[in-house]
XYZ file of C-alpha atoms in Angstrom:
550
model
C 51.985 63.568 154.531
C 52.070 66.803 153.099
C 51.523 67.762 149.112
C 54.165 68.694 146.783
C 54.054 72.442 146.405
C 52.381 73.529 143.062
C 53.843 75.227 140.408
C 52.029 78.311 139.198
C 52.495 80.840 136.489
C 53.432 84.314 137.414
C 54.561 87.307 135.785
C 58.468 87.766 135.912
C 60.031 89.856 138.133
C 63.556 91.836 138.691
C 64.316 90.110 142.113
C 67.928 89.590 141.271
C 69.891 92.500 142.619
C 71.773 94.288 140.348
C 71.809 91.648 137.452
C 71.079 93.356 134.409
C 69.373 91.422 131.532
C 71.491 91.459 128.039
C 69.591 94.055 125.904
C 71.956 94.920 123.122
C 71.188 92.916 119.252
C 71.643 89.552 118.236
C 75.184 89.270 116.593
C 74.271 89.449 112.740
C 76.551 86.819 112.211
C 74.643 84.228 114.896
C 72.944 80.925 113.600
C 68.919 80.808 113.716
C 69.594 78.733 117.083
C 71.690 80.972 118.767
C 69.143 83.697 120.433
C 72.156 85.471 122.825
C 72.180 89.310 123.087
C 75.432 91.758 123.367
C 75.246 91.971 127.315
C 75.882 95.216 128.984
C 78.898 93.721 130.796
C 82.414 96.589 130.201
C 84.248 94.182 128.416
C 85.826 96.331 126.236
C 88.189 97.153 129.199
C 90.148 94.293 128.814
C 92.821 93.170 125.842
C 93.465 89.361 125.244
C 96.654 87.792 125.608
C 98.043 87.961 122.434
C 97.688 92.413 123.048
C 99.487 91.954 125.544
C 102.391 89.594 125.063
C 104.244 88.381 122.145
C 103.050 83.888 121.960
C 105.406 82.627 120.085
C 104.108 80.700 117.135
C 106.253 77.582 116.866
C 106.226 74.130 115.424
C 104.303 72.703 118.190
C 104.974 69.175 119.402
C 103.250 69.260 122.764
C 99.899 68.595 121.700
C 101.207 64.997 120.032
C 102.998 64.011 123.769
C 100.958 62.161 126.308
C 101.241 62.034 130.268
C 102.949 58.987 131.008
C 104.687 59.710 134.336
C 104.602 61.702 137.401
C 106.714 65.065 137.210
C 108.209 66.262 140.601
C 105.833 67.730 142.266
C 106.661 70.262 144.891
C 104.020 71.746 147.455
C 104.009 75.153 148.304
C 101.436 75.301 150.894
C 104.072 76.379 153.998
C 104.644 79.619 151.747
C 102.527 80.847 149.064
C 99.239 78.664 150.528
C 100.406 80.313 153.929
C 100.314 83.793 152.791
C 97.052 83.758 151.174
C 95.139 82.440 154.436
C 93.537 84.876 156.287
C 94.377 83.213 159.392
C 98.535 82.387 158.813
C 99.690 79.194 159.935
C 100.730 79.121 163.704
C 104.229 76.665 164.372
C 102.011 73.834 165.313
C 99.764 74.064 162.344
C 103.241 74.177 160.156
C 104.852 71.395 161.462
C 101.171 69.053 161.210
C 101.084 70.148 157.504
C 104.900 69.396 156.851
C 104.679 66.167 158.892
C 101.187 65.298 156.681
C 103.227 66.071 153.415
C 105.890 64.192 153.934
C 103.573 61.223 154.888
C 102.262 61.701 151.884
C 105.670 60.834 149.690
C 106.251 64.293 149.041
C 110.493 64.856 148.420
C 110.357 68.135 147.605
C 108.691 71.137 150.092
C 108.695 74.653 149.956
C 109.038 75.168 153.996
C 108.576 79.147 154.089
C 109.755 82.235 153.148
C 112.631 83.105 156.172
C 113.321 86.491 155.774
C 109.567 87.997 156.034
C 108.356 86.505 159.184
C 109.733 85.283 162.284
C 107.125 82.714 162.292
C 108.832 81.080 158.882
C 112.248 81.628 159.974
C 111.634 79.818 163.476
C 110.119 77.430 161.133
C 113.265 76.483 158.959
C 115.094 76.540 161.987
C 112.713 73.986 163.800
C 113.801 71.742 160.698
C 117.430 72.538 160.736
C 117.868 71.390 164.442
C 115.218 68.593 164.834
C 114.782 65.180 162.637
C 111.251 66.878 161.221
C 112.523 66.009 157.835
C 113.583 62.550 156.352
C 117.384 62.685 154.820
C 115.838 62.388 151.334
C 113.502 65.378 151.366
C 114.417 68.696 149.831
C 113.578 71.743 151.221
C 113.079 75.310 149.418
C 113.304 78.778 150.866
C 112.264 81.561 149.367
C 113.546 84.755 148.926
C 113.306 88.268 146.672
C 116.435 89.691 145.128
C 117.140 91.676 148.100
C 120.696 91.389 149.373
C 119.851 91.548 152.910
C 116.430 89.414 152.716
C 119.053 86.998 150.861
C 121.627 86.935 153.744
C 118.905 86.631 156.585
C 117.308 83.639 153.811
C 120.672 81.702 154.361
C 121.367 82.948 157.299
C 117.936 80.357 158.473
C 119.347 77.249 156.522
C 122.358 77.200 158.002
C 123.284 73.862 159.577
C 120.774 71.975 157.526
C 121.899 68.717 156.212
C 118.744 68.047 153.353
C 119.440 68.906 149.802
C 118.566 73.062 150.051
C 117.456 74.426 147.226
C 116.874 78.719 147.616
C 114.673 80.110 145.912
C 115.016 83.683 144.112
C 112.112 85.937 142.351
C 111.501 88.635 140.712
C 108.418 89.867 138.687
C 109.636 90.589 134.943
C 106.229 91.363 133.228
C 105.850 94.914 131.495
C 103.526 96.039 133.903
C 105.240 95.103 136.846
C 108.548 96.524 135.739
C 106.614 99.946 134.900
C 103.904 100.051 137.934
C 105.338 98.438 140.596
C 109.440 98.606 140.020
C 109.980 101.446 138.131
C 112.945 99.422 135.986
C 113.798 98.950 132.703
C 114.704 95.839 131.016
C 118.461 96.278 131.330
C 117.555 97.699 134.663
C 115.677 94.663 136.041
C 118.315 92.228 134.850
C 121.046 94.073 136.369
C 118.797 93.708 139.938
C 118.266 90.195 139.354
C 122.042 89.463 138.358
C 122.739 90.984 141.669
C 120.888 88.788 143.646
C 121.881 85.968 141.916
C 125.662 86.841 142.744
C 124.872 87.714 146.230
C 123.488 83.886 146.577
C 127.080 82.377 145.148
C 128.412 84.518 148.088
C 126.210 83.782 150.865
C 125.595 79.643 149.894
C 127.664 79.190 146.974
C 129.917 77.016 148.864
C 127.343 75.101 150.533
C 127.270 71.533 148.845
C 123.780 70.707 149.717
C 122.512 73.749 148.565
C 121.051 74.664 144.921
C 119.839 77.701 143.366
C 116.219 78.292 141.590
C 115.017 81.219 139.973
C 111.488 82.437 139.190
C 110.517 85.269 136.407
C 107.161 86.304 138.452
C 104.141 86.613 135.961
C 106.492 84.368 133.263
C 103.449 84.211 131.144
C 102.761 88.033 130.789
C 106.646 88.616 130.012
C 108.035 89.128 126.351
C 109.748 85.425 125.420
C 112.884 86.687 124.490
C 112.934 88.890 127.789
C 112.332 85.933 129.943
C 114.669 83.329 127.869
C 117.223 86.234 128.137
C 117.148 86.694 131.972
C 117.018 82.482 132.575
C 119.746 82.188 130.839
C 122.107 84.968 132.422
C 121.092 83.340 135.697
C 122.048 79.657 134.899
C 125.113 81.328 133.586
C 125.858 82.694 136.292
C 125.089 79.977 138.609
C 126.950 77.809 136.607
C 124.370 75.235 135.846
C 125.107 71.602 135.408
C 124.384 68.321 135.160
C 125.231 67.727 138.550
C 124.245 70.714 140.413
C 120.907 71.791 138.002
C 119.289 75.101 138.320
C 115.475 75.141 138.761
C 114.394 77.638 136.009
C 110.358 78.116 137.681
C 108.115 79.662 135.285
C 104.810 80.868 136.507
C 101.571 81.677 135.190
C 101.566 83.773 138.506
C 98.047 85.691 137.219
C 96.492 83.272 134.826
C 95.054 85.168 131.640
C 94.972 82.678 128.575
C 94.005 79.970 127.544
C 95.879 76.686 128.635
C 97.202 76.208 125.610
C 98.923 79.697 125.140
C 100.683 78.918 128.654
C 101.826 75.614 126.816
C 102.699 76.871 123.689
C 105.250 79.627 125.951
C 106.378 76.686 128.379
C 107.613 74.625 124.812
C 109.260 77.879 123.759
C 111.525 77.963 126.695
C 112.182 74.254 126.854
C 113.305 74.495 123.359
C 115.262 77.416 123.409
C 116.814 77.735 127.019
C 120.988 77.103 127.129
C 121.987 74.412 128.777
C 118.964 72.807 128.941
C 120.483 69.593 130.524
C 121.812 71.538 133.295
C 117.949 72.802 134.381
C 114.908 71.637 135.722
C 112.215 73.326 133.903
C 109.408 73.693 136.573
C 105.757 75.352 136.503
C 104.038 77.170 138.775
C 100.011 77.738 137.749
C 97.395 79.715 139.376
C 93.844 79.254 138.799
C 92.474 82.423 138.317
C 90.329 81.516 135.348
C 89.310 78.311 136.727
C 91.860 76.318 134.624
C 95.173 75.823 136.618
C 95.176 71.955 136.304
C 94.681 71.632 132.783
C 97.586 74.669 132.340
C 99.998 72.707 134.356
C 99.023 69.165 132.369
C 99.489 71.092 128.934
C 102.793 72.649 130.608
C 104.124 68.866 131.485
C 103.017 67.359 127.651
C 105.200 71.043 126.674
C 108.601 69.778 128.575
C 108.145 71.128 132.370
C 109.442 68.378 134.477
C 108.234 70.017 138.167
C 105.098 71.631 139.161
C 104.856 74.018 142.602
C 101.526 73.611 143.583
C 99.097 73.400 146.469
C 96.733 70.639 148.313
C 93.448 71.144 147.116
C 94.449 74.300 145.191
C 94.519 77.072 148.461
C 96.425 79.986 147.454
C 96.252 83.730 146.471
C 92.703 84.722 144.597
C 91.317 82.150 143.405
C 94.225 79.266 144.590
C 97.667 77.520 143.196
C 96.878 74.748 141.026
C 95.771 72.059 142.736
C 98.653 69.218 143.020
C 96.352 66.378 144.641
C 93.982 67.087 141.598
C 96.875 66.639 139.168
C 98.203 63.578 140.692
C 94.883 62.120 141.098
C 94.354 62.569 137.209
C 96.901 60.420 136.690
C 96.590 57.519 138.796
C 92.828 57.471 137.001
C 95.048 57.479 133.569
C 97.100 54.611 135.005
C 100.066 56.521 135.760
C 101.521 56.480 139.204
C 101.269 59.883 141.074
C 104.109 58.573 142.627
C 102.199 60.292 146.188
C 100.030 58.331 148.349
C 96.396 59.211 148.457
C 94.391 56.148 149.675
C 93.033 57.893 152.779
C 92.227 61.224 150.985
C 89.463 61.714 153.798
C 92.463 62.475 156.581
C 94.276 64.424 154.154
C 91.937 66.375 153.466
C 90.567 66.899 157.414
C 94.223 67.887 157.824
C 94.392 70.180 155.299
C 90.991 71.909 156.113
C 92.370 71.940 159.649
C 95.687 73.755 159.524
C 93.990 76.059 156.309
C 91.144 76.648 158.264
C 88.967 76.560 155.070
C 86.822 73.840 154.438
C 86.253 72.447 151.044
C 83.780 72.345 148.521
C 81.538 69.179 148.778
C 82.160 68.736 144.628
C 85.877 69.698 145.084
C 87.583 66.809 143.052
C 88.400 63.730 144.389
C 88.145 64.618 147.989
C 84.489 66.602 148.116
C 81.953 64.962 149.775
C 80.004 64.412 147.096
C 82.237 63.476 144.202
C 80.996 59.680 144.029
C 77.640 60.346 144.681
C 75.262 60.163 141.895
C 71.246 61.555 142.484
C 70.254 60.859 139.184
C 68.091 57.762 138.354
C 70.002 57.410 134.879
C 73.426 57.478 136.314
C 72.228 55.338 139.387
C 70.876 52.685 137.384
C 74.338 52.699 135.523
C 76.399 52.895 138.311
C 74.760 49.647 139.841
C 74.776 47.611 136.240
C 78.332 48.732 136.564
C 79.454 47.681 140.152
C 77.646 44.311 139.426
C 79.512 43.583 135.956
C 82.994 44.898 137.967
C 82.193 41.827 140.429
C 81.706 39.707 137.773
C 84.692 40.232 135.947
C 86.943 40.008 138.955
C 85.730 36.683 139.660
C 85.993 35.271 135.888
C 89.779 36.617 136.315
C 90.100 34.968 139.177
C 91.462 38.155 141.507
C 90.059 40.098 144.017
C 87.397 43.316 143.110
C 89.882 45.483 144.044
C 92.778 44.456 142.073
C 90.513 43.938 138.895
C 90.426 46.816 135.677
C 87.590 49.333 136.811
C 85.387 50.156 134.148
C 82.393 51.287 136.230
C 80.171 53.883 134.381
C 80.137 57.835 135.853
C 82.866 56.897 138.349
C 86.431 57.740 136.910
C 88.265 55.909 139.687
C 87.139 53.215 142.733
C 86.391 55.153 146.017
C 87.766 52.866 147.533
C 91.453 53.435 146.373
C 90.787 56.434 148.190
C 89.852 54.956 151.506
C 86.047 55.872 151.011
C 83.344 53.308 150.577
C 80.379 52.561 148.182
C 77.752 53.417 150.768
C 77.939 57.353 149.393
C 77.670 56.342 145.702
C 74.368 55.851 144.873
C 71.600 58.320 147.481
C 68.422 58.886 146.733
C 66.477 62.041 146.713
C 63.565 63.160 144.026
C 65.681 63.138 140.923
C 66.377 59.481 142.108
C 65.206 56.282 139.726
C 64.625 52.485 140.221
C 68.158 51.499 140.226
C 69.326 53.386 142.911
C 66.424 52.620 145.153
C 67.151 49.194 144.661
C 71.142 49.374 144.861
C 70.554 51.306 148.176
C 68.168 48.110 149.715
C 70.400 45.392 148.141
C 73.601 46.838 149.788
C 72.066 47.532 153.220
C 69.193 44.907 153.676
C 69.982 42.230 151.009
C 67.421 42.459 149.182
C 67.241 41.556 145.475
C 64.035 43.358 143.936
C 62.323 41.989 140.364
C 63.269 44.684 138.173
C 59.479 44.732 137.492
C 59.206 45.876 141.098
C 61.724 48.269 141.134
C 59.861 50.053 138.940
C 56.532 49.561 141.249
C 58.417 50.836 144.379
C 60.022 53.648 142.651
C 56.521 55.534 142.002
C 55.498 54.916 145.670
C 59.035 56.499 146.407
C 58.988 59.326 143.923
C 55.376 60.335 145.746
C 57.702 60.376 149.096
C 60.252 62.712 147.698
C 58.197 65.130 146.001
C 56.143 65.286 148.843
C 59.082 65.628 151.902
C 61.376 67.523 149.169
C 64.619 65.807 150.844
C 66.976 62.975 150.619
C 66.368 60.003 151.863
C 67.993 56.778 153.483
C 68.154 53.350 153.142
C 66.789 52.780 156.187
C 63.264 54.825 155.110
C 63.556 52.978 151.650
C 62.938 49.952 153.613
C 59.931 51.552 156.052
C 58.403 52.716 152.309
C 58.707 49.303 151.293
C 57.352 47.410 154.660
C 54.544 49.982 154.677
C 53.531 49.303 150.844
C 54.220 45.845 150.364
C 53.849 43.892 153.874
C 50.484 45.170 155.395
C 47.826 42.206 156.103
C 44.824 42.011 154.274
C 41.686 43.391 154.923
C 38.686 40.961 156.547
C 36.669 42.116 153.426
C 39.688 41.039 150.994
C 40.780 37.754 152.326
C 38.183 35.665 150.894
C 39.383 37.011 147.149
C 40.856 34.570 145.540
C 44.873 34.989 144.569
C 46.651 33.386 142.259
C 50.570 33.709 142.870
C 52.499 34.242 139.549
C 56.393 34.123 140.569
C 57.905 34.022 143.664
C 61.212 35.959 145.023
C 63.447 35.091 148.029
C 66.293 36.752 149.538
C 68.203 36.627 153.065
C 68.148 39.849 154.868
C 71.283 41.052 155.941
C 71.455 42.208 159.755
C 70.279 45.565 159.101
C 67.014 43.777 158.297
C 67.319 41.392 161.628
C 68.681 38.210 159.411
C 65.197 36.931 158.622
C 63.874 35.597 155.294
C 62.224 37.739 152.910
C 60.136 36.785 150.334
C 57.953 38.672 147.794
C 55.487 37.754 145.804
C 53.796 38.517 142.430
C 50.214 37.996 141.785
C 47.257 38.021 140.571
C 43.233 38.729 142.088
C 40.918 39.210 139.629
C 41.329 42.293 137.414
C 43.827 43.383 140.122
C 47.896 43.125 139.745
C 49.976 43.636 142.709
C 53.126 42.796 144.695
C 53.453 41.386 148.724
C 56.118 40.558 150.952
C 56.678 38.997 153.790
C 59.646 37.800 156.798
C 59.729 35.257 158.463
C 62.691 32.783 160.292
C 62.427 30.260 157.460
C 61.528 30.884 153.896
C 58.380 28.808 154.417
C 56.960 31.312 157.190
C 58.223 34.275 154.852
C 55.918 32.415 151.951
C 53.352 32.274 154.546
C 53.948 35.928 155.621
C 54.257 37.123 151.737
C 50.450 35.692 150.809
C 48.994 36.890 154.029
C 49.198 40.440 152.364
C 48.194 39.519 148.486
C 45.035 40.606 147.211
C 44.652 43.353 149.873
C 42.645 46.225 148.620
């Protein structure tokens, strides 16, 4: 077997690229315990969010609400995931995802964006003359406030029988307005008012269809800019009760903190007209890493609909991440109201028609998410699963209906369609418990906890050593090989004394024999044997052929 490599002293080295070490002072102002120097990094490029847009400073109640039920969640991954792949979704990669979505319990789907490809316009027209989607499913369109994109938009839902709702955009930030659009205020809302009236003439007669409207980059536009434009459009639309306008507001380039985007979601919900008459929806990207927590603060805030992704694909860095979001509720207790229990096909599905594969930590669905190395959390984990058991049978219901409250697992895999054999793995950061979890689930066996301990150096010499995971399956060749040799001739004649005995039933992994293990003492020495046999009398036997060996 080889050695673990040694660790040796050497001077440091710049081996790093083109990272350059922080050089500048300590911060006068830092604590004795704070060591961090002024880096080099050109951050004086950039202006926070409060340079660059007014937050309104209100009476905020948001922070005092609390998540209590599913808001309407509507994926975008037929549009804006779409148009950020590198490879665009073909028709039959379309229709899989739709079909998978709906599957899901999805009633609300972005289908495509009509009027820029023929691709999405055969798409909605795939829809519109085929039973692809159930009677209770909206569909959304997109469009920009372009009267001809508009036409062509309609022009694809024609004949469609589904609630319809079309979607209209138009970025309103300063920047946008000034770089890209070359508009002024009054300018812009004159555009978007234009648009707005060529959908009442195109679909304003249709009685399936409704009318949404999105202030692109909502977060980096003045308030009273963006209140001001919402409100001319469900003015115009005539918004009410019974035919709503979705008012979408999106932190299209996320730049702030999640409660900034919360604080300017609360603004709008308290201030729009006719707020009855509209469906205040979100639409979060996760450019700073923090999409799902800006579209939980946005719900708590008043949003009542999130546009999202599965999995988060998207532009940059991805749309927030709807499964994410919905699975943070069911582990809150709340219904996601959206079926996840066999997240493993979703997610092949998704990675399939994407094309991009997922991270193996990725929430919920990465490979790795209820898998725990660690011999701290292992030993938890199993205390955990064994007290869950325990507690289901005192209630007198099944493990899988009973509360979980099993330590460094925030939900049960198996509500996902996964199944404790990835929890607990062992590798060289790896303690007693999980060694023993690992032989218990696959071979039956019940180790002393004074054993466990015993095993786990002989184990710990392994992984340093090979410097890999390992399986059950060498767990139990470690254990055979360490525990279950014979004695030598010149160490039989020494006289043992057995001092506790411990039997299991090996499950068929371990060929259904008896295994018993033994304790004892020779002497000054202390050791532990085991043995198998096809009784528990021959795995005695067995057991005390190998005690006192040398």
């Amino acid at each position: 077997m080889p050695t673990p490599a040694a660790f040796s002293i050497t001077t440091p080295t710049s081996s790093f690229g083109g990272v350059d070490t922080p050089r500048g002072p300590i911060p006068d102002h830092a604590p004795a315990w704070n060591r961090q120097r002024r880096s080099q990094m050109p951050s004086h490029r950039y202006r926070d969010v409060f340079s660059r847009v007014d937050v309104r400073a209100t009476y905020r109640r948001w922070p005092d609400n609390r998540l209590t039920e599913a808001p309407l969640w509507v994926p975008v991954d037929l549009r804006d995931g779409n148009q950020a792949l590198p490879e665009p979704m073909d028709p039959d990669r379309k229709q899989r995802m739709f079909e998978l979505m709906v599957a899901m319990g999805y009633k609300e789907i972005e289908i495509g964006y009509p009027s820029a490809s023929a691709t999405d316009f055969a798409f909605v027209r795939l829809i519109a003359e085929t039973a692809l989607a159930p009677d209770d499913v909206t569909l959304v369109v997109f469009t920009p406030a372009r009267r001809d994109l508009i036409e062509r938009t309609i022009e694809s839902i024609r004949g469609i029988t589904n609630p319809v709702v079309v979607h209209l955009y138009t970025a309103t930030a300063p920047v946008w307005r000034e770089v890209v659009l070359a508009q002024s205020r009054s300018d812009l809302l004159d555009l978007i008012l234009r648009g707005g009236r060529d959908m009442l003439e195109f679909a304003g007669d249709l009685p399936n269809v409704r009318f949404e409207f999105s202030p692109e980059v909502f977060n980096l536009t003045e308030p009273d800019f963006a209140l001001e434009v919402c409100n001319a459009m469900t003015r115009l639309w005539d918004a009410s009760p019974d035919r709503p306008v979705v008012l979408n507001l999106p932190a299209t380039v996320e730049v702030a903190t999640p409660n900034v985007y919360a604080d300017q979601i609360e603004y709008m919900h308290t201030h729009l007209d006719r707020r009855e008459s509209v469906i205040l929806s979100v639409h979060p990207h996760n450019d700073r890493g923090t999409g799902v927590a800006c579209a939980e603060l946005a719900v708590l805030a008043g949003a009542q609909r999130v546009e999202g992704c599965l999995f988060g694909n998207g532009e940059r860095t991805g749309n927030v991440d709807i499964a994410t979001l919905a699975l943070n509720l069911h582990a809150q207790g709340v219904d996601p109201m959206i079926d996840f229990s066999d997240i493993d096909e979703i997610r092949r599905v998704v990675e399939e028609v994407n094309r991009i594969e997922l991270h193996p930590r990725h929430p919920y669905a990465g490979d790795l998410v209820h898998t725990a190395f660690s011999g701290t959390h292992q030993d938890a984990i199993a205390k955990g699963f064994a007290q869950h058991r325990h507690a289901a049978a005192d209630a007198g219901v099944a493990v899988a209906d009973a509360a979980w409250a099993v330590p460094y697992l925030p939900i049960d895999p198996t509500d996902l369609g996964r199944t404790y054999d990835e929890v607990i793995r062992v590798n060289s950061q790896s303690g007693k418990g999980g060694i023993a979890y690992l032989l218990a689930e696959e071979y039956g066996i019940d180790l002393p906890r004074r054993l466990q301990i015993n095993f786990a150096r002989e184990v710990q010499r392994h992984t340093d050593a090979e410097g890999s995971e390992i399986d059950a399956a060498t767990l139990w060749r470690l254990f055979s090989r360490r525990y279950m040799s014979p004695r030598s001739e010149t160490t039989a004649a020494v006289q043992v004394e057995p001092l506790t005995w411990h039997r299991s039933r090996l499950t068929a992994s371990g060929g259904g024999l008896f295994l018993t293990i033994v304790e004892w003492r020779a002497g000054d020495d202390h050791d532990w044997s085991a043995g198998t046999g096809v009784s528990e009398s021959a795995a005695d036997t067995a057991a005390l052929a190998g005690a006192g060996r040398s």
